[in-house]
């Protein structure tokens, strides 16, 4: 790991995050930081330099979005190859700094509006402990050895029952494949799909973590622009892609819902091409307005849809259990190509989740979390409307665990993040979700509401408003 020791000037008119960004960028461009070299973790660098973690995050995010760095899940952040880097020119930050009237940070409050968080206070600690203890006993000693490659049959059966009841997904338990998170599942899927096509269409913008899996496995990415109701079918037709990755029930990150007519058009197109639709239903449990939206997989031709779900949003990402519903031909492909890989999820964790669902705790927990997150969603929307009014546009309300806001001021994304950090509010960038960086909307940021306490929502928006306008 390369030690970073920049000379950061706290009295300079240039923000600390920008000084750190320029320091690392210069090391890369002068080849002092070499391709694939690992950078210090956010926590380590924050402690080492005596600066906030938000400042390090802002600098790293800017370098990631511009292609100077790349990240590997659970491995860290690394330097990109020089030939892959585009050079960006930044405007002077003096005008931005002159607008800032600093509020002293309040460490006694947690103003966490980042994306991809959960409500830690609402995890079913006692029930999970109770069910987990049921699994640690001599009568279940078989759980201590290797299990089935696709996952435990009893858990797969519970998942098949759940997705049919909750999302209208049509499958048998034999079609369910347990994975250790969405990216691990997609890696296995990429092995199965290589014989179908060597390119894949993605929503633009869309989930970068999924794109990266396919890039790393040699697929060409076809970014397809979004329309007001989801991915553009006309542009998808022109792309000739046989495989497409979509988030139709709550597009990530923009939040629109694909209507039934467009879903049928998508199914018809991919069926004609003998391809596959990857339907990532990453937060399908959380809809707060209107009728529940059934899955794309549950419509006319489920044999062309690979359905993906996860327990990370409603339960916890630490449990590391996701699942795919494979069409029958891909089940056979899995058995031919992927049986060399052992099941990555602990049998004890699988058994715990199976019993948690079997005892009815899962359905109760989902209802509880839907009420909790709806309350937070409504409080956040109300606070934005009352405090920021028409100074922002809210994008993607009514579902999921985040909103997007398009901020109507002269700040760039990096400036929005830095000023939010000074207000002691954590928000998340969106630029990394664009494949074509020249199309990035630099005035749009995430406001996630899962991780913040309800009583802190109003204050967080007051603070952001003070710094942004």
Coordinates of C-alpha atoms in Angstrom, one line a residue:
X1 CA 0.0 0.0 0.0
X2 CA 1.3 3.4 -1.0
X3 CA 1.6 5.9 1.9
X4 CA 0.1 9.3 1.0
X5 CA 1.6 12.3 2.8
X6 CA 0.3 15.5 1.2
X7 CA 1.1 18.9 2.6
X8 CA -2.5 20.0 3.3
X9 CA -2.9 23.7 4.0
X10 CA -5.9 24.4 6.3
X11 CA -5.5 28.1 5.7
X12 CA -5.7 27.9 2.0
X13 CA -8.7 29.1 0.0
X14 CA -8.7 25.7 -1.7
X15 CA -10.8 23.1 0.1
X16 CA -8.9 20.2 1.8
X17 CA -10.7 17.6 -0.4
X18 CA -9.5 19.4 -3.5
X19 CA -5.9 19.6 -2.2
X20 CA -6.0 15.9 -1.6
X21 CA -7.6 15.2 -5.0
X22 CA -5.0 17.2 -6.8
X23 CA -2.1 15.6 -4.8
X24 CA -3.3 12.0 -5.7
X25 CA -4.1 13.0 -9.3
X26 CA -0.6 14.4 -9.8
X27 CA 1.0 11.3 -8.3
X28 CA -0.9 9.2 -10.9
X29 CA -0.2 11.4 -13.9
X30 CA 3.6 11.5 -13.0
X31 CA 3.6 7.7 -12.6
X32 CA 4.6 7.9 -8.9
X33 CA 1.5 6.0 -8.1
X34 CA 1.5 3.1 -10.6
X35 CA -1.3 1.2 -12.2
X36 CA -3.1 -1.3 -9.9
X37 CA -1.3 0.1 -6.8
X38 CA -3.6 0.0 -3.8
X39 CA -4.5 3.2 -1.9
X40 CA -5.0 3.6 1.8
X41 CA -8.5 2.9 3.2
X42 CA -10.7 5.8 3.9
X43 CA -10.5 5.3 7.6
X44 CA -6.8 4.8 7.7
X45 CA -6.1 8.0 5.6
X46 CA -8.6 10.0 7.6
X47 CA -6.8 9.0 10.9
X48 CA -3.3 9.4 9.4
X49 CA -3.9 12.9 8.0
X50 CA -6.1 14.1 10.8
X51 CA -9.0 15.0 8.4
X52 CA -12.6 13.9 8.3
X53 CA -13.6 10.7 6.5
X54 CA -16.1 12.7 4.4
X55 CA -13.1 14.8 3.0
X56 CA -11.3 11.6 2.0
X57 CA -14.5 10.1 0.5
X58 CA -15.1 13.3 -1.5
X59 CA -11.6 13.2 -2.9
X60 CA -11.7 9.5 -3.7
X61 CA -15.2 9.7 -5.3
X62 CA -14.0 12.5 -7.6
X63 CA -11.0 10.4 -8.7
X64 CA -13.2 7.3 -9.1
X65 CA -15.8 9.2 -11.2
X66 CA -13.0 10.7 -13.5
X67 CA -11.4 7.3 -14.0
X68 CA -8.1 7.8 -12.1
X69 CA -9.0 5.0 -9.6
X70 CA -11.1 1.9 -9.6
X71 CA -12.6 -0.1 -6.7
X72 CA -12.8 -3.8 -6.1
X73 CA -15.5 -5.2 -3.8
X74 CA -14.0 -6.0 -0.4
X75 CA -10.5 -5.4 -1.7
X76 CA -10.1 -1.7 -1.8
X77 CA -9.3 1.2 -4.1
X78 CA -6.6 1.0 -6.8
X79 CA -4.9 3.1 -9.5
X80 CA -6.3 2.9 -13.0
X81 CA -4.0 2.4 -16.0
X82 CA -2.9 5.7 -17.5
X83 CA -4.2 5.0 -21.0
X84 CA -7.7 4.6 -19.5
X85 CA -7.6 8.0 -17.9
X86 CA -9.3 11.1 -19.2
X87 CA -7.9 14.4 -18.0
X88 CA -10.5 16.8 -16.6
X89 CA -10.1 20.5 -16.0
X90 CA -11.6 22.1 -12.9
X91 CA -12.7 25.6 -12.3
X92 CA -11.3 27.7 -9.5
X93 CA -13.1 27.1 -6.2
X94 CA -12.6 30.6 -4.8
X95 CA -16.2 31.7 -5.8
X96 CA -17.6 28.6 -4.1
X97 CA -15.6 29.2 -0.9
X98 CA -16.7 32.8 -0.6
X99 CA -20.3 31.6 -0.4
X100 CA -19.7 29.3 2.6
X101 CA -20.7 30.5 6.1
X102 CA -19.5 27.6 8.2
X103 CA -21.8 26.0 10.8
X104 CA -19.9 24.3 13.7
X105 CA -20.2 20.5 13.3
X106 CA -22.6 18.9 15.8
X107 CA -21.1 15.5 16.6
X108 CA -24.0 14.6 18.9
X109 CA -26.3 14.2 15.9
X110 CA -26.1 11.8 13.1
X111 CA -27.1 13.5 9.9
X112 CA -26.5 10.5 7.6
X113 CA -28.3 10.9 4.3
X114 CA -26.0 8.5 2.4
X115 CA -27.3 6.0 -0.1
X116 CA -27.1 2.2 0.7
X117 CA -27.7 2.4 4.4
X118 CA -30.1 0.6 6.7
X119 CA -31.9 1.4 9.9
X120 CA -29.6 -0.3 12.4
X121 CA -32.0 0.1 15.3
X122 CA -34.6 -1.9 13.5
X123 CA -32.7 -5.1 12.9
X124 CA -34.5 -8.1 14.6
X125 CA -31.7 -8.8 17.0
X126 CA -33.5 -11.0 19.5
X127 CA -35.4 -13.0 16.9
X128 CA -32.3 -13.5 14.8
X129 CA -30.3 -14.6 17.9
X130 CA -33.1 -17.0 18.8
X131 CA -33.3 -18.6 15.4
X132 CA -29.5 -18.7 15.0
X133 CA -29.2 -20.6 18.3
X134 CA -31.7 -23.2 17.0
X135 CA -29.1 -24.0 14.3
X136 CA -26.2 -24.5 16.6
X137 CA -27.0 -28.0 18.0
X138 CA -25.8 -31.6 17.5
X139 CA -29.0 -32.5 15.6
X140 CA -28.0 -30.1 12.8
X141 CA -24.3 -31.1 12.7
X142 CA -24.5 -31.7 8.9
X143 CA -24.5 -27.9 8.6
X144 CA -20.8 -27.9 9.5
X145 CA -19.8 -29.6 6.2
X146 CA -20.2 -28.5 2.5
X147 CA -23.7 -28.1 1.2
X148 CA -25.4 -28.0 -2.2
X149 CA -23.8 -25.8 -4.8
X150 CA -27.0 -23.9 -5.5
X151 CA -27.7 -23.4 -1.8
X152 CA -29.8 -25.2 0.8
X153 CA -33.0 -26.6 -0.7
X154 CA -35.2 -25.6 2.3
X155 CA -34.1 -22.0 2.0
X156 CA -34.6 -22.0 -1.8
X157 CA -38.1 -23.3 -1.3
X158 CA -38.9 -20.5 1.2
X159 CA -37.6 -17.9 -1.3
X160 CA -39.6 -19.4 -4.1
X161 CA -42.8 -19.2 -2.0
X162 CA -42.0 -15.6 -0.9
X163 CA -41.2 -14.2 -4.3
X164 CA -44.4 -15.7 -5.8
X165 CA -46.6 -14.3 -3.0
X166 CA -44.9 -10.9 -2.8
X167 CA -43.7 -10.2 -6.4
X168 CA -45.6 -12.6 -8.6
X169 CA -42.4 -14.5 -9.6
X170 CA -43.1 -17.9 -11.2
X171 CA -40.6 -20.6 -10.3
X172 CA -39.8 -23.8 -8.6
X173 CA -37.3 -24.1 -5.8
X174 CA -34.9 -25.9 -8.2
X175 CA -34.6 -22.6 -10.2
X176 CA -33.3 -20.6 -7.2
X177 CA -29.6 -20.0 -6.8
X178 CA -28.3 -18.6 -3.6
X179 CA -25.4 -16.1 -3.8
X180 CA -23.3 -14.0 -1.5
X181 CA -24.5 -10.6 -2.8
X182 CA -25.6 -9.2 -6.1
X183 CA -22.1 -8.9 -7.6
X184 CA -21.1 -12.5 -6.7
X185 CA -24.4 -13.7 -8.3
X186 CA -23.7 -11.7 -11.4
X187 CA -20.2 -13.1 -11.7
X188 CA -21.7 -16.6 -11.8
X189 CA -24.4 -15.4 -14.3
X190 CA -21.7 -13.9 -16.6
X191 CA -20.2 -17.3 -17.0
X192 CA -23.5 -18.7 -18.1
X193 CA -24.2 -15.9 -20.5
X194 CA -20.9 -15.8 -22.4
X195 CA -22.2 -18.3 -25.0
X196 CA -25.3 -16.1 -25.6
X197 CA -23.6 -12.8 -26.4
X198 CA -20.4 -11.0 -25.6
X199 CA -22.2 -7.6 -25.0
X200 CA -24.8 -6.4 -22.6
X201 CA -27.1 -3.4 -22.5
X202 CA -27.3 -1.3 -19.3
X203 CA -29.5 1.5 -18.2
X204 CA -27.7 4.9 -18.5
X205 CA -27.3 5.9 -15.7
X206 CA -27.3 2.5 -13.9
X207 CA -25.7 0.4 -11.2
X208 CA -21.9 0.6 -11.7
X209 CA -21.3 -2.5 -9.5
X210 CA -23.1 -4.7 -12.0
X211 CA -21.5 -3.1 -15.0
X212 CA -18.0 -3.7 -13.5
X213 CA -18.7 -7.4 -13.1
X214 CA -19.5 -7.8 -16.8
X215 CA -16.6 -5.5 -17.9
X216 CA -14.2 -7.7 -15.9
X217 CA -15.5 -10.8 -17.6
X218 CA -14.9 -9.4 -21.1
X219 CA -18.4 -8.1 -22.0
X220 CA -18.9 -5.0 -24.1
X221 CA -21.2 -2.5 -22.4
X222 CA -24.0 -0.8 -24.4
X223 CA -25.3 2.1 -22.3
X224 CA -29.0 2.8 -23.2
X225 CA -30.4 6.2 -22.3
X226 CA -33.4 6.4 -20.0
X227 CA -36.7 8.0 -20.8
X228 CA -39.3 9.2 -18.4
X229 CA -40.7 5.7 -18.0
X230 CA -37.4 3.7 -18.0
X231 CA -35.0 2.3 -20.6
X232 CA -35.5 3.5 -24.2
X233 CA -36.8 0.6 -26.3
X234 CA -36.0 2.4 -29.5
X235 CA -32.3 2.7 -28.6
X236 CA -32.3 -0.8 -27.3
X237 CA -33.5 -2.0 -30.7
X238 CA -30.7 -0.2 -32.4
X239 CA -28.1 -1.7 -30.1
X240 CA -28.8 -5.3 -31.2
X241 CA -28.0 -6.5 -27.7
X242 CA -29.4 -9.9 -26.7
X243 CA -28.8 -9.4 -23.0
X244 CA -30.1 -6.4 -21.0
X245 CA -29.8 -5.5 -17.3
X246 CA -32.7 -3.4 -15.9
X247 CA -34.3 -2.3 -12.6
X248 CA -37.9 -1.9 -13.8
X249 CA -39.7 -1.6 -10.5
X250 CA -37.6 1.2 -9.2
X251 CA -34.9 2.3 -11.6
X252 CA -31.5 2.7 -10.0
X253 CA -30.6 5.5 -9.4
X254 CA -33.3 7.6 -11.0
X255 CA -36.4 5.9 -9.4
X256 CA -38.8 5.7 -12.3
X257 CA -41.1 2.7 -12.7
X258 CA -41.4 0.9 -16.0
X259 CA -45.1 0.6 -17.1
X260 CA -46.7 -2.6 -18.2
X261 CA -46.8 -1.7 -21.9
X262 CA -43.0 -1.0 -22.0
X263 CA -42.3 -4.2 -20.0
X264 CA -44.2 -6.2 -22.6
X265 CA -42.3 -4.5 -25.4
X266 CA -39.0 -5.3 -23.7
X267 CA -40.1 -9.0 -23.3
X268 CA -41.1 -9.3 -26.9
X269 CA -37.9 -7.7 -28.2
X270 CA -35.6 -9.9 -26.1
X271 CA -37.7 -13.0 -26.9
X272 CA -37.3 -12.4 -30.6
X273 CA -33.5 -12.2 -30.1
X274 CA -33.4 -15.4 -28.0
X275 CA -31.7 -13.4 -25.3
X276 CA -32.2 -12.7 -21.6
X277 CA -33.4 -9.8 -19.4
X278 CA -31.7 -9.5 -16.0
X279 CA -34.3 -8.0 -13.7
X280 CA -32.7 -6.6 -10.6
X281 CA -35.5 -6.1 -8.0
X282 CA -33.0 -4.7 -5.4
X283 CA -35.6 -2.9 -3.3
X284 CA -38.9 -4.2 -4.6
X285 CA -40.3 -4.6 -1.0
X286 CA -40.5 -0.8 -0.5
X287 CA -43.2 0.9 -2.3
X288 CA -45.1 3.7 -0.6
X289 CA -47.6 5.0 -3.2
X290 CA -50.1 3.3 -5.4
X291 CA -50.5 -0.4 -6.0
X292 CA -47.6 -2.9 -5.7
X293 CA -45.8 -3.4 -9.0
X294 CA -45.5 -7.1 -9.9
X295 CA -42.2 -8.4 -11.3
X296 CA -41.3 -8.4 -15.0
X297 CA -40.5 -12.1 -14.6
X298 CA -44.1 -12.8 -13.6
X299 CA -45.4 -11.5 -16.9
X300 CA -46.0 -13.5 -20.1
X301 CA -42.6 -15.0 -20.9
X302 CA -40.7 -15.8 -17.7
X303 CA -38.3 -18.1 -19.6
X304 CA -36.5 -14.9 -20.9
X305 CA -36.1 -13.2 -17.5
X306 CA -33.4 -13.8 -14.8
X307 CA -34.9 -12.4 -11.6
X308 CA -32.5 -11.1 -8.9
X309 CA -33.3 -10.2 -5.3
X310 CA -31.5 -9.6 -2.0
X311 CA -32.0 -9.5 1.7
X312 CA -29.5 -6.6 2.1
X313 CA -32.0 -3.8 2.1
X314 CA -34.8 -5.2 4.3
X315 CA -32.6 -7.2 6.7
X316 CA -28.8 -6.5 6.5
X317 CA -26.0 -6.4 3.9
X318 CA -23.8 -8.1 6.5
X319 CA -25.8 -11.4 6.1
X320 CA -24.6 -11.6 2.5
X321 CA -27.5 -13.5 1.1
X322 CA -28.9 -12.8 -2.4
X323 CA -30.7 -15.0 -4.9
X324 CA -31.3 -15.5 -8.6
X325 CA -34.3 -17.2 -10.2
X326 CA -32.9 -18.8 -13.3
X327 CA -34.9 -19.9 -16.4
X328 CA -34.7 -23.7 -16.9
X329 CA -32.1 -23.5 -19.8
X330 CA -29.8 -21.5 -17.5
X331 CA -30.2 -24.0 -14.6
X332 CA -28.7 -26.6 -17.0
X333 CA -26.0 -24.1 -18.0
X334 CA -25.2 -23.5 -14.4
X335 CA -24.8 -27.2 -13.7
X336 CA -22.5 -27.5 -16.7
X337 CA -20.3 -24.5 -16.1
X338 CA -20.4 -23.5 -12.5
X339 CA -20.5 -26.6 -10.4
X340 CA -16.7 -26.2 -9.8
X341 CA -17.5 -23.3 -7.5
X342 CA -18.6 -24.1 -4.0
X343 CA -21.6 -22.3 -2.5
X344 CA -20.2 -19.1 -0.9
X345 CA -22.8 -18.6 1.8
X346 CA -22.5 -20.3 5.2
X347 CA -24.9 -23.1 5.7
X348 CA -25.5 -21.8 9.2
X349 CA -26.6 -18.4 7.8
X350 CA -28.8 -20.1 5.2
X351 CA -30.4 -22.3 7.8
X352 CA -31.0 -19.3 10.1
X353 CA -32.7 -17.3 7.3
X354 CA -34.7 -20.4 6.3
X355 CA -36.1 -20.7 9.9
X356 CA -36.6 -16.9 10.2
X357 CA -38.8 -17.1 7.1
X358 CA -40.5 -20.4 8.1
X359 CA -41.5 -19.1 11.5
X360 CA -43.2 -16.1 9.9
X361 CA -40.7 -13.6 11.2
X362 CA -39.6 -12.4 7.8
X363 CA -43.1 -11.3 6.7
X364 CA -43.6 -9.5 10.0
X365 CA -40.2 -7.8 9.6
X366 CA -41.0 -6.6 6.1
X367 CA -44.2 -5.0 7.1
X368 CA -42.5 -3.3 10.0
X369 CA -39.6 -2.0 7.8
X370 CA -42.0 -0.8 5.2
X371 CA -43.8 1.4 7.8
X372 CA -40.6 2.7 9.2
X373 CA -39.1 3.6 5.8
X374 CA -42.4 5.1 4.6
X375 CA -42.4 7.4 7.6
X376 CA -38.8 8.5 6.9
X377 CA -39.6 8.9 3.2
X378 CA -42.5 11.1 3.8
X379 CA -40.6 13.2 6.4
X380 CA -37.8 13.8 4.0
X381 CA -40.0 14.8 1.1
X382 CA -42.0 17.1 3.3
X383 CA -38.8 18.7 4.7
X384 CA -37.3 19.3 1.2
X385 CA -40.6 20.8 0.0
X386 CA -41.0 23.1 3.0
X387 CA -37.3 24.2 3.3
X388 CA -35.8 24.1 -0.1
X389 CA -39.0 24.6 -2.1
X390 CA -38.3 25.1 -5.8
X391 CA -34.5 25.3 -5.3
X392 CA -34.3 21.6 -6.0
X393 CA -36.2 19.0 -8.0
X394 CA -37.0 15.7 -6.2
X395 CA -36.5 12.7 -8.4
X396 CA -37.7 9.1 -7.8
X397 CA -40.0 9.6 -4.8
X398 CA -42.6 7.0 -3.7
X399 CA -40.4 3.9 -3.4
X400 CA -37.0 2.5 -2.3
X401 CA -34.6 3.9 0.3
X402 CA -33.3 7.1 -1.4
X403 CA -34.3 10.2 -3.3
X404 CA -32.3 12.1 -5.8
X405 CA -32.3 15.8 -5.7
X406 CA -31.3 18.0 -8.7
X407 CA -29.8 21.1 -6.9
X408 CA -30.4 24.4 -8.7
X409 CA -27.3 26.3 -7.9
X410 CA -23.9 26.9 -9.5
X411 CA -22.1 24.1 -7.5
X412 CA -20.6 21.0 -9.1
X413 CA -21.1 17.6 -7.5
X414 CA -17.8 17.8 -5.6
X415 CA -18.7 21.2 -4.3
X416 CA -22.2 20.0 -3.2
X417 CA -20.5 17.1 -1.3
X418 CA -17.9 19.3 0.3
X419 CA -20.4 21.9 1.5
X420 CA -22.7 19.1 2.8
X421 CA -19.7 17.8 4.7
X422 CA -19.1 21.2 6.3
X423 CA -22.7 21.1 7.4
X424 CA -22.0 17.8 9.1
X425 CA -24.4 16.0 6.7
X426 CA -23.4 12.9 4.7
X427 CA -24.8 12.7 1.2
X428 CA -23.7 10.4 -1.7
X429 CA -22.6 11.3 -5.3
X430 CA -24.3 10.1 -8.4
X431 CA -21.7 10.7 -11.1
X432 CA -20.2 7.2 -10.9
X433 CA -23.4 5.6 -12.2
X434 CA -22.9 7.1 -15.7
X435 CA -20.9 4.9 -18.1
X436 CA -20.3 7.8 -20.4
X437 CA -18.9 10.4 -18.1
X438 CA -19.6 13.2 -20.5
X439 CA -23.3 12.7 -19.9
X440 CA -23.0 13.0 -16.1
X441 CA -25.5 15.2 -14.4
X442 CA -23.1 17.0 -12.0
X443 CA -25.9 18.7 -10.0
X444 CA -27.6 15.6 -8.7
X445 CA -26.9 13.9 -5.4
X446 CA -28.4 11.0 -3.4
X447 CA -30.4 11.7 -0.2
X448 CA -30.8 8.3 1.4
X449 CA -33.2 8.1 4.4
X450 CA -32.7 4.6 5.7
X451 CA -29.8 5.3 8.0
X452 CA -31.0 8.6 9.6
X453 CA -33.2 8.9 12.7
X454 CA -36.6 10.5 11.9
X455 CA -36.0 13.3 14.4
X456 CA -32.8 14.4 12.5
X457 CA -34.3 14.6 9.0
X458 CA -35.7 18.2 9.3
X459 CA -32.4 19.5 10.8
X460 CA -30.3 17.8 8.1
X461 CA -32.3 19.6 5.3
X462 CA -32.0 22.9 7.2
X463 CA -28.2 22.5 7.3
X464 CA -28.0 21.5 3.6
X465 CA -30.2 24.4 2.6
X466 CA -28.0 26.8 4.5
X467 CA -24.8 25.6 2.7
X468 CA -26.3 25.1 -0.8
X469 CA -28.3 28.3 -1.2

